[in-house]
PDB file of C-alpha atoms and ligand atoms in Angstrom:
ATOM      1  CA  UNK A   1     -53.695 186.482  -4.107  1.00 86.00           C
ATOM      2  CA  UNK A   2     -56.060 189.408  -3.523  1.00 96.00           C
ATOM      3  CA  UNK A   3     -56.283 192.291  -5.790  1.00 98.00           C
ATOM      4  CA  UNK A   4     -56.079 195.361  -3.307  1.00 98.00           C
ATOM      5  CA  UNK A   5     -56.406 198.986  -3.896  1.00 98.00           C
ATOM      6  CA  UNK A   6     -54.301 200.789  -6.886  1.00 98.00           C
ATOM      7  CA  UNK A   7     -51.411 201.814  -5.583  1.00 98.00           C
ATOM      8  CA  UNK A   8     -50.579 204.146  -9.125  1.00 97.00           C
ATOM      9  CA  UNK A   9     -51.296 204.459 -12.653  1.00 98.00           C
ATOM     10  CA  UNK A  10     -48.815 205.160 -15.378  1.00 97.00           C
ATOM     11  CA  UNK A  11     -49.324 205.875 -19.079  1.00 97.00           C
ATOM     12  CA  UNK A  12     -49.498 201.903 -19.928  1.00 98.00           C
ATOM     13  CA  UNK A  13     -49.500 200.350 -17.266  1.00 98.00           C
ATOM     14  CA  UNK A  14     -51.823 200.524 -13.515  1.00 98.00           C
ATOM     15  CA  UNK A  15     -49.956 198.619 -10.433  1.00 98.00           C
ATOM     16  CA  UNK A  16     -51.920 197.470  -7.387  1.00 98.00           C
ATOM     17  CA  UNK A  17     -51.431 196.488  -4.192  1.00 98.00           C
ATOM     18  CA  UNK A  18     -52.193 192.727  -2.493  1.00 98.00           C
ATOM     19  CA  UNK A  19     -52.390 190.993   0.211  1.00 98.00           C
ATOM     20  CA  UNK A  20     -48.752 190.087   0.169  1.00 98.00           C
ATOM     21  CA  UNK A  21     -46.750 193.305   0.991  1.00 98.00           C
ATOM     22  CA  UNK A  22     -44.482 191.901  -0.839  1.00 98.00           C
ATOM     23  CA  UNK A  23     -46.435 191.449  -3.819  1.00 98.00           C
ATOM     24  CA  UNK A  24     -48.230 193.866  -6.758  1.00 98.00           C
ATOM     25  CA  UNK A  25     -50.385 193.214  -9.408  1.00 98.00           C
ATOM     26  CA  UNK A  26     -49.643 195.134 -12.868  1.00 99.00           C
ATOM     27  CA  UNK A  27     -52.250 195.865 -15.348  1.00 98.00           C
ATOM     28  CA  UNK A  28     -51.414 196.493 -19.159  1.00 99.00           C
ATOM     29  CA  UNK A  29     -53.565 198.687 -20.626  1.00 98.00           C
ATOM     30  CA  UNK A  30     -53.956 199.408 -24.220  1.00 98.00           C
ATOM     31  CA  UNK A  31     -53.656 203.314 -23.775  1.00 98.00           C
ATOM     32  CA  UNK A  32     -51.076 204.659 -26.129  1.00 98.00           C
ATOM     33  CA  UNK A  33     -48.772 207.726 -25.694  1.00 98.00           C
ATOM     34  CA  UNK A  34     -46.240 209.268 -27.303  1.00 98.00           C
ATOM     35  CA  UNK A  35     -44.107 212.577 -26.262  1.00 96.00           C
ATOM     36  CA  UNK A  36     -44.456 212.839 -22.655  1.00 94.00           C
ATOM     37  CA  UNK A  37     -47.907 212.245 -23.057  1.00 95.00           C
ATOM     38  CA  UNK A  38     -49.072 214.641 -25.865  1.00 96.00           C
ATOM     39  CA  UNK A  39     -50.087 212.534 -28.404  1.00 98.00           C
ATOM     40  CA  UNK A  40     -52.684 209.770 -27.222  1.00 98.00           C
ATOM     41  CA  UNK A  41     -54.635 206.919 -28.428  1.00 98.00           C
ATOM     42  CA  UNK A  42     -55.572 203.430 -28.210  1.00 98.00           C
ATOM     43  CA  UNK A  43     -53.689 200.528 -29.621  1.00 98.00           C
ATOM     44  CA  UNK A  44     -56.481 197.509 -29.597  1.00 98.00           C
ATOM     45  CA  UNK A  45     -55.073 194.232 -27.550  1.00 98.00           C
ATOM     46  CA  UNK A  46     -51.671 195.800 -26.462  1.00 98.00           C
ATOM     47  CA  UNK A  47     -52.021 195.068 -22.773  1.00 98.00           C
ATOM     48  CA  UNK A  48     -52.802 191.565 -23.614  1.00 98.00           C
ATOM     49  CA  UNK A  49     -50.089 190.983 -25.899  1.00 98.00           C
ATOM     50  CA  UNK A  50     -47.305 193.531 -23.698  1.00 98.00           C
ATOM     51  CA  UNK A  51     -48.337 191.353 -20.758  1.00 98.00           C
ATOM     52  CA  UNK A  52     -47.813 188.283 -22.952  1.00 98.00           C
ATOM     53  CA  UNK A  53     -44.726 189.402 -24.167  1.00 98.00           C
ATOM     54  CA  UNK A  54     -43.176 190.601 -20.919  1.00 98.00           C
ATOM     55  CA  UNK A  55     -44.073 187.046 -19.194  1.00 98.00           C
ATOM     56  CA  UNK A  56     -41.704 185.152 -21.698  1.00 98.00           C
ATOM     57  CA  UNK A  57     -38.917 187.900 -22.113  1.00 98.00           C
ATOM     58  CA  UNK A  58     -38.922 187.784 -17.968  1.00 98.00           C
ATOM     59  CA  UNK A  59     -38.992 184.199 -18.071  1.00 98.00           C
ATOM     60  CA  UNK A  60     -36.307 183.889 -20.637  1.00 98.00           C
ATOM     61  CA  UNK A  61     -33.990 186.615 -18.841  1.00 99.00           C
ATOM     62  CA  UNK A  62     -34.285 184.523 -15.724  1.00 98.00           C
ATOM     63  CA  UNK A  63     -33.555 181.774 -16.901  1.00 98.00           C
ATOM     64  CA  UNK A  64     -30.272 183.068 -18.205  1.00 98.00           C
ATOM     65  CA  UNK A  65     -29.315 184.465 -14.555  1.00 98.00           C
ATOM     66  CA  UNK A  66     -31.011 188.167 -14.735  1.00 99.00           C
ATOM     67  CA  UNK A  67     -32.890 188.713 -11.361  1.00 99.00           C
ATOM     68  CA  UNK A  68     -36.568 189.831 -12.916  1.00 99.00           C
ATOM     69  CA  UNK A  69     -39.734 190.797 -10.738  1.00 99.00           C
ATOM     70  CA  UNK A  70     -41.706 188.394 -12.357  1.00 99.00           C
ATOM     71  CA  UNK A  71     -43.974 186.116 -10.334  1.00 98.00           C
ATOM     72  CA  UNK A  72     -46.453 184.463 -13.250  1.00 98.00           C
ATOM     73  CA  UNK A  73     -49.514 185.898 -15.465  1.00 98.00           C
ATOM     74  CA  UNK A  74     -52.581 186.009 -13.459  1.00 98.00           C
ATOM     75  CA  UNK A  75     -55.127 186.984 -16.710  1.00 98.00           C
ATOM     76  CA  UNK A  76     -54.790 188.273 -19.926  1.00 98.00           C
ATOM     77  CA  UNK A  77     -53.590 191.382 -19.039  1.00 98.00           C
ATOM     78  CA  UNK A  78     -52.176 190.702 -15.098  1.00 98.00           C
ATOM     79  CA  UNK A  79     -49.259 189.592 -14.182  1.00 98.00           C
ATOM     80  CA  UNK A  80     -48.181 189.195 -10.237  1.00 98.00           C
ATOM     81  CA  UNK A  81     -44.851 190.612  -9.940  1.00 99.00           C
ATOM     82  CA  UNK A  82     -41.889 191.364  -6.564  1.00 98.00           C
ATOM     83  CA  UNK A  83     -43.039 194.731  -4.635  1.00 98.00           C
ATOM     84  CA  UNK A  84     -40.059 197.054  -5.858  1.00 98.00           C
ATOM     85  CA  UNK A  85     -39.146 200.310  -5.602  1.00 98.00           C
ATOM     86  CA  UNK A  86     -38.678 201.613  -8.847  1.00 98.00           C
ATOM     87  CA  UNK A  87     -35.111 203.208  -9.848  1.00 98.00           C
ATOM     88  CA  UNK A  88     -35.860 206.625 -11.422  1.00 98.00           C
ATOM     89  CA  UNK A  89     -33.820 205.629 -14.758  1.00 98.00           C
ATOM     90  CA  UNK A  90     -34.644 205.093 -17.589  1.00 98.00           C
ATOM     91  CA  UNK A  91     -31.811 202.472 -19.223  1.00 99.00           C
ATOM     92  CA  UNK A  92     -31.879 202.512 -22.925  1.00 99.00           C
ATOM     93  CA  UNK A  93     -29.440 200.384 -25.126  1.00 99.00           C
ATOM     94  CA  UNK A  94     -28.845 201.101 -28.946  1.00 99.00           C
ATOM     95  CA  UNK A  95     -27.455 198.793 -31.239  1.00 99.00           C
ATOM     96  CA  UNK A  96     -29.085 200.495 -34.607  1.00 99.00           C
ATOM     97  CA  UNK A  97     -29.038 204.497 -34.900  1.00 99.00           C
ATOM     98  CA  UNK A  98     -32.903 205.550 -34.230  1.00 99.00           C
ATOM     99  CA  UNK A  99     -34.991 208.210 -32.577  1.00 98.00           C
ATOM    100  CA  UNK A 100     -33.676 210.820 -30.057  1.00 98.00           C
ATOM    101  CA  UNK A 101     -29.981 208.657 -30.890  1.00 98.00           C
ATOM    102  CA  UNK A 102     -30.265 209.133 -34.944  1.00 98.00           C
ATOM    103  CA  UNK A 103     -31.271 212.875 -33.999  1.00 98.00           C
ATOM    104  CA  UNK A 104     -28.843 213.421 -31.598  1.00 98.00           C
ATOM    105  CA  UNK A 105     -25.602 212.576 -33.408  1.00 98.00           C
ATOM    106  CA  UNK A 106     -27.382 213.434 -36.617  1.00 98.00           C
ATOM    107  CA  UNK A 107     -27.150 210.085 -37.882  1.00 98.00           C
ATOM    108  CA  UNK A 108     -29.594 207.939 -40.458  1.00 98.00           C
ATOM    109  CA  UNK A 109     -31.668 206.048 -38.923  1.00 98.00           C
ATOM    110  CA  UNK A 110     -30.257 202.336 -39.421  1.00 98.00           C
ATOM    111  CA  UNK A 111     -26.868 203.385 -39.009  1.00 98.00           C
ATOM    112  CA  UNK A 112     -25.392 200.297 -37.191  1.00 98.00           C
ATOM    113  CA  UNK A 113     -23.746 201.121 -34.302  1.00 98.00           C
ATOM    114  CA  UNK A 114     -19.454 199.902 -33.387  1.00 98.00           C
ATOM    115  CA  UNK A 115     -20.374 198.716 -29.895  1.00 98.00           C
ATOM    116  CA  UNK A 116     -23.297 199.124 -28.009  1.00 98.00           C
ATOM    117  CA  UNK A 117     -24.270 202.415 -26.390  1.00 98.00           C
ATOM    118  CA  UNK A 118     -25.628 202.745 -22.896  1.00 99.00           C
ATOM    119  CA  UNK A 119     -27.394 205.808 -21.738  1.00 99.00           C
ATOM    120  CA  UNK A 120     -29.558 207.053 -18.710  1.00 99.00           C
ATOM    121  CA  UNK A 121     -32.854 209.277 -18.824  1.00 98.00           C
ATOM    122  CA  UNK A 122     -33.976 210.629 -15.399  1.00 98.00           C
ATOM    123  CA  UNK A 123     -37.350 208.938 -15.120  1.00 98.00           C
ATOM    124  CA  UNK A 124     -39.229 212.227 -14.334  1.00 97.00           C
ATOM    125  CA  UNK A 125     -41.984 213.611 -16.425  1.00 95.00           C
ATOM    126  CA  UNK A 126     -42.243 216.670 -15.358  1.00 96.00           C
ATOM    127  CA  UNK A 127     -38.579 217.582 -16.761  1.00 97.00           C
ATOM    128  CA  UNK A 128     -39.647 215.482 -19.827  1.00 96.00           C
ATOM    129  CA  UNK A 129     -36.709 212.370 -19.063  1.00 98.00           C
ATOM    130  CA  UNK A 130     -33.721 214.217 -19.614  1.00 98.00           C
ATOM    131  CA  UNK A 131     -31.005 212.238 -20.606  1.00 98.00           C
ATOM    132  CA  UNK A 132     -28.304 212.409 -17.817  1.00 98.00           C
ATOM    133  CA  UNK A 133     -24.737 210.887 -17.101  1.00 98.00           C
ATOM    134  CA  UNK A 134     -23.477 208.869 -14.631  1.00 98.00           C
ATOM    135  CA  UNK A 135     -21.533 211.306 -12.639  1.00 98.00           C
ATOM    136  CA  UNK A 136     -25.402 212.920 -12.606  1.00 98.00           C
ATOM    137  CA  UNK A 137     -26.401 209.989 -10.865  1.00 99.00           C
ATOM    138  CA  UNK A 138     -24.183 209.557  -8.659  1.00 98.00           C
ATOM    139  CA  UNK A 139     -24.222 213.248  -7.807  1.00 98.00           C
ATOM    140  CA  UNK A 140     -28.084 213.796  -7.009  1.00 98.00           C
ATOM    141  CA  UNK A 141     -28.076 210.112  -5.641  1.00 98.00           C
ATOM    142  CA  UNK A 142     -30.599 208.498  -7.966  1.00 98.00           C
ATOM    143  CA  UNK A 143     -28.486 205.240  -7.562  1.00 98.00           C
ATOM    144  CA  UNK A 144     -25.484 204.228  -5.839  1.00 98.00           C
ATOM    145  CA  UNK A 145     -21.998 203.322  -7.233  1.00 98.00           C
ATOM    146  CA  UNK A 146     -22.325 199.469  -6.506  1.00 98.00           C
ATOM    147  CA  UNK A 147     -26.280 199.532  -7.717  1.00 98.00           C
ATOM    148  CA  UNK A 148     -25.244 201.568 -11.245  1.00 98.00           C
ATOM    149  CA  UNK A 149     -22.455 198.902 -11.688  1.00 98.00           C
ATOM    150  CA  UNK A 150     -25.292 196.158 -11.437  1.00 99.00           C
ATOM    151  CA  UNK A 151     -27.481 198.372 -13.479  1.00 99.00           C
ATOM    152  CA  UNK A 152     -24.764 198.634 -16.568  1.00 98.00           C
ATOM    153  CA  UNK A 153     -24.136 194.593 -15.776  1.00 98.00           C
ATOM    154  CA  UNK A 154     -27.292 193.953 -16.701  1.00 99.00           C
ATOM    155  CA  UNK A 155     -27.829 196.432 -19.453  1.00 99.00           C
ATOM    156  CA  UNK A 156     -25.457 194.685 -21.641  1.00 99.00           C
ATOM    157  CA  UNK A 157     -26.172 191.108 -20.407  1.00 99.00           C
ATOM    158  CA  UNK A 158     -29.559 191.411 -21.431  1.00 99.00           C
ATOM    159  CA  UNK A 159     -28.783 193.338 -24.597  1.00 99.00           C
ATOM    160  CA  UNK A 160     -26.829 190.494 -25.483  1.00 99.00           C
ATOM    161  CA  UNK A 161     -29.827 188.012 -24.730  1.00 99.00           C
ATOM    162  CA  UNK A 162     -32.432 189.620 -26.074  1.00 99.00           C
ATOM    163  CA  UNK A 163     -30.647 190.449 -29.200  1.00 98.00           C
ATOM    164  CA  UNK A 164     -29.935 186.314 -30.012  1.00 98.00           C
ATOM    165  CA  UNK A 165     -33.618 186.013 -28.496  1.00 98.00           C
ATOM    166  CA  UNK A 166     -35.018 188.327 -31.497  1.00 98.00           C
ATOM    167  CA  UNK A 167     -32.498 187.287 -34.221  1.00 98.00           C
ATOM    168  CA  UNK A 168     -33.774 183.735 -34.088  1.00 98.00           C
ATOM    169  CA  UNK A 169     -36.909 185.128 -34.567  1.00 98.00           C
ATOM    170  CA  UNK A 170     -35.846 187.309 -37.928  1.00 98.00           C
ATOM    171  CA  UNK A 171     -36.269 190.563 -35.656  1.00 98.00           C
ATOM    172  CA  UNK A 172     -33.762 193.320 -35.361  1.00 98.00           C
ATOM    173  CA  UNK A 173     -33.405 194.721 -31.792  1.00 99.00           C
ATOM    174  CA  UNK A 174     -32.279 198.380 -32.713  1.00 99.00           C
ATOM    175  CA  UNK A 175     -33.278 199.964 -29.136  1.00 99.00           C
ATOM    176  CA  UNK A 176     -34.742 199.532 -26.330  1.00 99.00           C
ATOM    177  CA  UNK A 177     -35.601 200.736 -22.786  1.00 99.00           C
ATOM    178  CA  UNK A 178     -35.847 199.078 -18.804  1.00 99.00           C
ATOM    179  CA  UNK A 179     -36.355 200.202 -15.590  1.00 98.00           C
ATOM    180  CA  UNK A 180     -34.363 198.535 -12.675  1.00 98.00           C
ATOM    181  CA  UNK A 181     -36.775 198.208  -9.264  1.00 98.00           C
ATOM    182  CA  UNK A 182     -34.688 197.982  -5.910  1.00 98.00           C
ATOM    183  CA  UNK A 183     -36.302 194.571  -4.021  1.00 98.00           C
ATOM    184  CA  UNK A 184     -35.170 193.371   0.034  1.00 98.00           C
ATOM    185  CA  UNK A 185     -31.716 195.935  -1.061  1.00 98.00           C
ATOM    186  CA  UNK A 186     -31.125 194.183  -4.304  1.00 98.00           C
ATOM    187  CA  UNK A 187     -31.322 195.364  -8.450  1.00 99.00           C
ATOM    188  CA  UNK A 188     -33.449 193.470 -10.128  1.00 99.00           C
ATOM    189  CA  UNK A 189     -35.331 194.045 -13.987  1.00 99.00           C
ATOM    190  CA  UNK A 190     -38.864 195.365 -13.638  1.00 98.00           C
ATOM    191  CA  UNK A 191     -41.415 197.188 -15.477  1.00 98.00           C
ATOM    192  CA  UNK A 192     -41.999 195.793 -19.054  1.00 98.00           C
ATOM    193  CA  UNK A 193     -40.281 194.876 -22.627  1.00 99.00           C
ATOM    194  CA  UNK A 194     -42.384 194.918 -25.188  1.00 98.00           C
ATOM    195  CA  UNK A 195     -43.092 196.916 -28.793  1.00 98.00           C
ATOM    196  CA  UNK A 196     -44.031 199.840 -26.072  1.00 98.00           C
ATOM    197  CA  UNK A 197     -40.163 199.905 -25.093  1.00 98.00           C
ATOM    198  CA  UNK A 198     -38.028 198.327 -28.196  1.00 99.00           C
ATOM    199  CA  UNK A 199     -37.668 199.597 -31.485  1.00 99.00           C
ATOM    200  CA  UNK A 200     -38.095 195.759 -33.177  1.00 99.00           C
ATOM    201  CA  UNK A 201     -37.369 195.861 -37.434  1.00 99.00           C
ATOM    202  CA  UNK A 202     -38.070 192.639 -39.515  1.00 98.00           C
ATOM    203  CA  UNK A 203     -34.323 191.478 -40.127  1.00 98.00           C
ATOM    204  CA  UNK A 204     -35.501 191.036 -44.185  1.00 98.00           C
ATOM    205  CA  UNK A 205     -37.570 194.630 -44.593  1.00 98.00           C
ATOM    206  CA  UNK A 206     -36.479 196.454 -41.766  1.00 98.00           C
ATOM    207  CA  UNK A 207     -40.303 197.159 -41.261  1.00 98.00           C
ATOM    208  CA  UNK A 208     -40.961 198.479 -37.931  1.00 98.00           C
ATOM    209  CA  UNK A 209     -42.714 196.479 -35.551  1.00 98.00           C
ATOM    210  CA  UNK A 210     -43.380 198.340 -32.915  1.00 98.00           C
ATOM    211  CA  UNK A 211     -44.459 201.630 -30.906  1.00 98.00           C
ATOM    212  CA  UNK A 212     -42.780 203.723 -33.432  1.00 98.00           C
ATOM    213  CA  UNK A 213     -46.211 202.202 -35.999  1.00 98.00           C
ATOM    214  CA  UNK A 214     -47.972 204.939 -33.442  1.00 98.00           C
ATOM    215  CA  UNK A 215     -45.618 207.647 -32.884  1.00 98.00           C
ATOM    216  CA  UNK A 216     -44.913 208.180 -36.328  1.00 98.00           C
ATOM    217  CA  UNK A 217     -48.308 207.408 -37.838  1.00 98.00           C
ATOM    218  CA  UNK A 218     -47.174 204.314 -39.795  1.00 98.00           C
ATOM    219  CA  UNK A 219     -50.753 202.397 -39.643  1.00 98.00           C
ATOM    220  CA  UNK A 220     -50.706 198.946 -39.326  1.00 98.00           C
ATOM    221  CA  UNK A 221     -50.304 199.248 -35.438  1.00 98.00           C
ATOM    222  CA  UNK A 222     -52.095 196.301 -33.860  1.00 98.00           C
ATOM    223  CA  UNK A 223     -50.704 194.278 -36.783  1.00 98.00           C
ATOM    224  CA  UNK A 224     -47.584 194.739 -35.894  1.00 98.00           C
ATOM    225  CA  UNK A 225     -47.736 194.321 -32.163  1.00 98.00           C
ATOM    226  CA  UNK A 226     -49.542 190.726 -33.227  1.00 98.00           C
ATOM    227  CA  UNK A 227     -46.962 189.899 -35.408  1.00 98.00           C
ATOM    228  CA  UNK A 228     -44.026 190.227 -33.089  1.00 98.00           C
ATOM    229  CA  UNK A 229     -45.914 188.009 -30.320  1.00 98.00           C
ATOM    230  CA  UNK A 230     -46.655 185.363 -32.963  1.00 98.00           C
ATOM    231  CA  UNK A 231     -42.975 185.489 -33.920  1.00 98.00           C
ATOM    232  CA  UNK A 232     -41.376 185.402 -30.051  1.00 96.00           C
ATOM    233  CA  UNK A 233     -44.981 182.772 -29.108  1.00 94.00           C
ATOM    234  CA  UNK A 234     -43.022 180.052 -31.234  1.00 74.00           C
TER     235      UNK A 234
HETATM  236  P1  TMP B   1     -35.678 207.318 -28.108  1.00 89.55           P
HETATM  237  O1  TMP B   1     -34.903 207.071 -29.370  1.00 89.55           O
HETATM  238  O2  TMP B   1     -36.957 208.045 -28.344  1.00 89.55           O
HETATM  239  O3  TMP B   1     -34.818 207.976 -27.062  1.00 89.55           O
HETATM  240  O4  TMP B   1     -36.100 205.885 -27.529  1.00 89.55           O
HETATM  241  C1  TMP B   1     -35.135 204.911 -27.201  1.00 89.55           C
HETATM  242  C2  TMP B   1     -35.831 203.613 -26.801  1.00 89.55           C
HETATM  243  O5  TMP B   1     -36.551 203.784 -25.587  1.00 89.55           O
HETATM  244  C3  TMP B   1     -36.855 203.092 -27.796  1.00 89.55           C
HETATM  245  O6  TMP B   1     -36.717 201.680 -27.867  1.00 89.55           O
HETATM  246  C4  TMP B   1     -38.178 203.459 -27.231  1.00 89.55           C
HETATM  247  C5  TMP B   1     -37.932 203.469 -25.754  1.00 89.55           C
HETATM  248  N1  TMP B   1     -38.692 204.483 -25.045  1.00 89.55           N
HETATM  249  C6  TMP B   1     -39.519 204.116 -24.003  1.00 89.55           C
HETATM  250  O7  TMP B   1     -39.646 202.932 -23.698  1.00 89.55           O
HETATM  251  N2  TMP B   1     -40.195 205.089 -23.330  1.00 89.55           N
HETATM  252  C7  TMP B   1     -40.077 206.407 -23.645  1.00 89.55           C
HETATM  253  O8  TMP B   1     -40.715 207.242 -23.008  1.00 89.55           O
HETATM  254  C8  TMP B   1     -39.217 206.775 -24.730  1.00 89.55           C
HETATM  255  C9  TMP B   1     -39.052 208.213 -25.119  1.00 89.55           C
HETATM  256  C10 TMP B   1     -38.537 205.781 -25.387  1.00 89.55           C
END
């Protein structure tokens, strides 16, 4: 497979083109942001391990019937994944009250929630990912009615694997976010999971393991990230 020209780069993550149209290369990279972008930094091995980390999740998911664009790791930090067109949503699941959720509803962070709790973000920076509806999807066409019945399928399928997935591993999955990528018509999971995209607590402490370390100026950032692939590596 030949590495052809970048095709686009994104905060984490830079996607390239091959030989195979049907075919791209992503690249993690260890650039950190937070808030659309305004805070920035460097989180030492995070491509490695989000690329490491996103290779098992995928495999895992796919194994248990989720349609994934993963192809294989090609390096460290490559992985060779299906050509999609990415769905401009941004899924998020909460189990646990956190973040923008905790904020929202003016709850304490930890607050467990009933059920779980779906919501959309219109994947556009420029408007800062507003959180939208469904009836706002529908309306402005950012996904069909058969594709967002796929999409909300899938949300809580894989909520329900990756929560067992993390459990066994003493991790808490409070949050987290994926993007859906349209490939030959169909939904399928793309993009990444990883600390960059859950909210992970250690089921004992409830210390956070993940991106949160960085937005919130925790310390202990790489730590963290290496602890949670040593935990799911096992
Ligand atoms: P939030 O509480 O800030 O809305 O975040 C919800 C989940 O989505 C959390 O697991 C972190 C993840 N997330 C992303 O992956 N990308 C983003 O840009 C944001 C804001 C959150």
């Amino acid at each position: 497979m030949e590495k052809l020209e970048m095709l686009y780069e994104g905060k984490a993550k830079k996607v390239f083109k091959t030989d195979d149209a049907d075919r791209y290369i992503v690249e993690y990279k260890d650039d950190a942001t937070a808030f659309n972008g305004v805070k920035k930094g460097t989180i030492t091995g995070k491509g490695v391990i989000n690329n490491k980390m996103s290779a098992v999740l995928f495999d895992m998911l796919e194994k248990e019937g989720i349609p994934t664009h993963f192809e294989g790791l090609l390096s460290d930090r490559e992985m060779l994944v299906k050509a999609v067109e990415i769905v401009p949503l941004e899924v998020i699941m909460r189990n646990i009250a956190a973040g923008s959720l905790a904020k929202r509803l003016g709850l304490e962070e930890g607050t467990p929630m009933k059920r779980p709790v779906l919501e959309f973000c219109y994947k556009n920076d420029e408007l800062g990912d507003p959180i939208i509806n469904e009836d706002h999807i529908l309306a402005v066409e950012l996904a069909t009615e058969d594709q967002l019945k796929t999409i909300r399928k899938y949300a809580y399928k894989i909520n329900e694997l990756l929560m067992d997935f993390f459990k066994e591993r003493k991790i808490r999955l409070v949050d987290f976010k994926i993007e859906l990528g349209l490939y030959k018509g169909d939904i399928i999971l793309a993009d990444e999971i990883s600390p960059d995209t859950c909210r992970l607590w250690d089921w004992e402490t409830d210390k956070k393991l993940d991106k949160d370390r960085f937005r919130r100026d925790l310390g202990d950032v790489e730590d963290a990230y290496e602890e949670i692939l040593s935990r799911i590596s096992k």
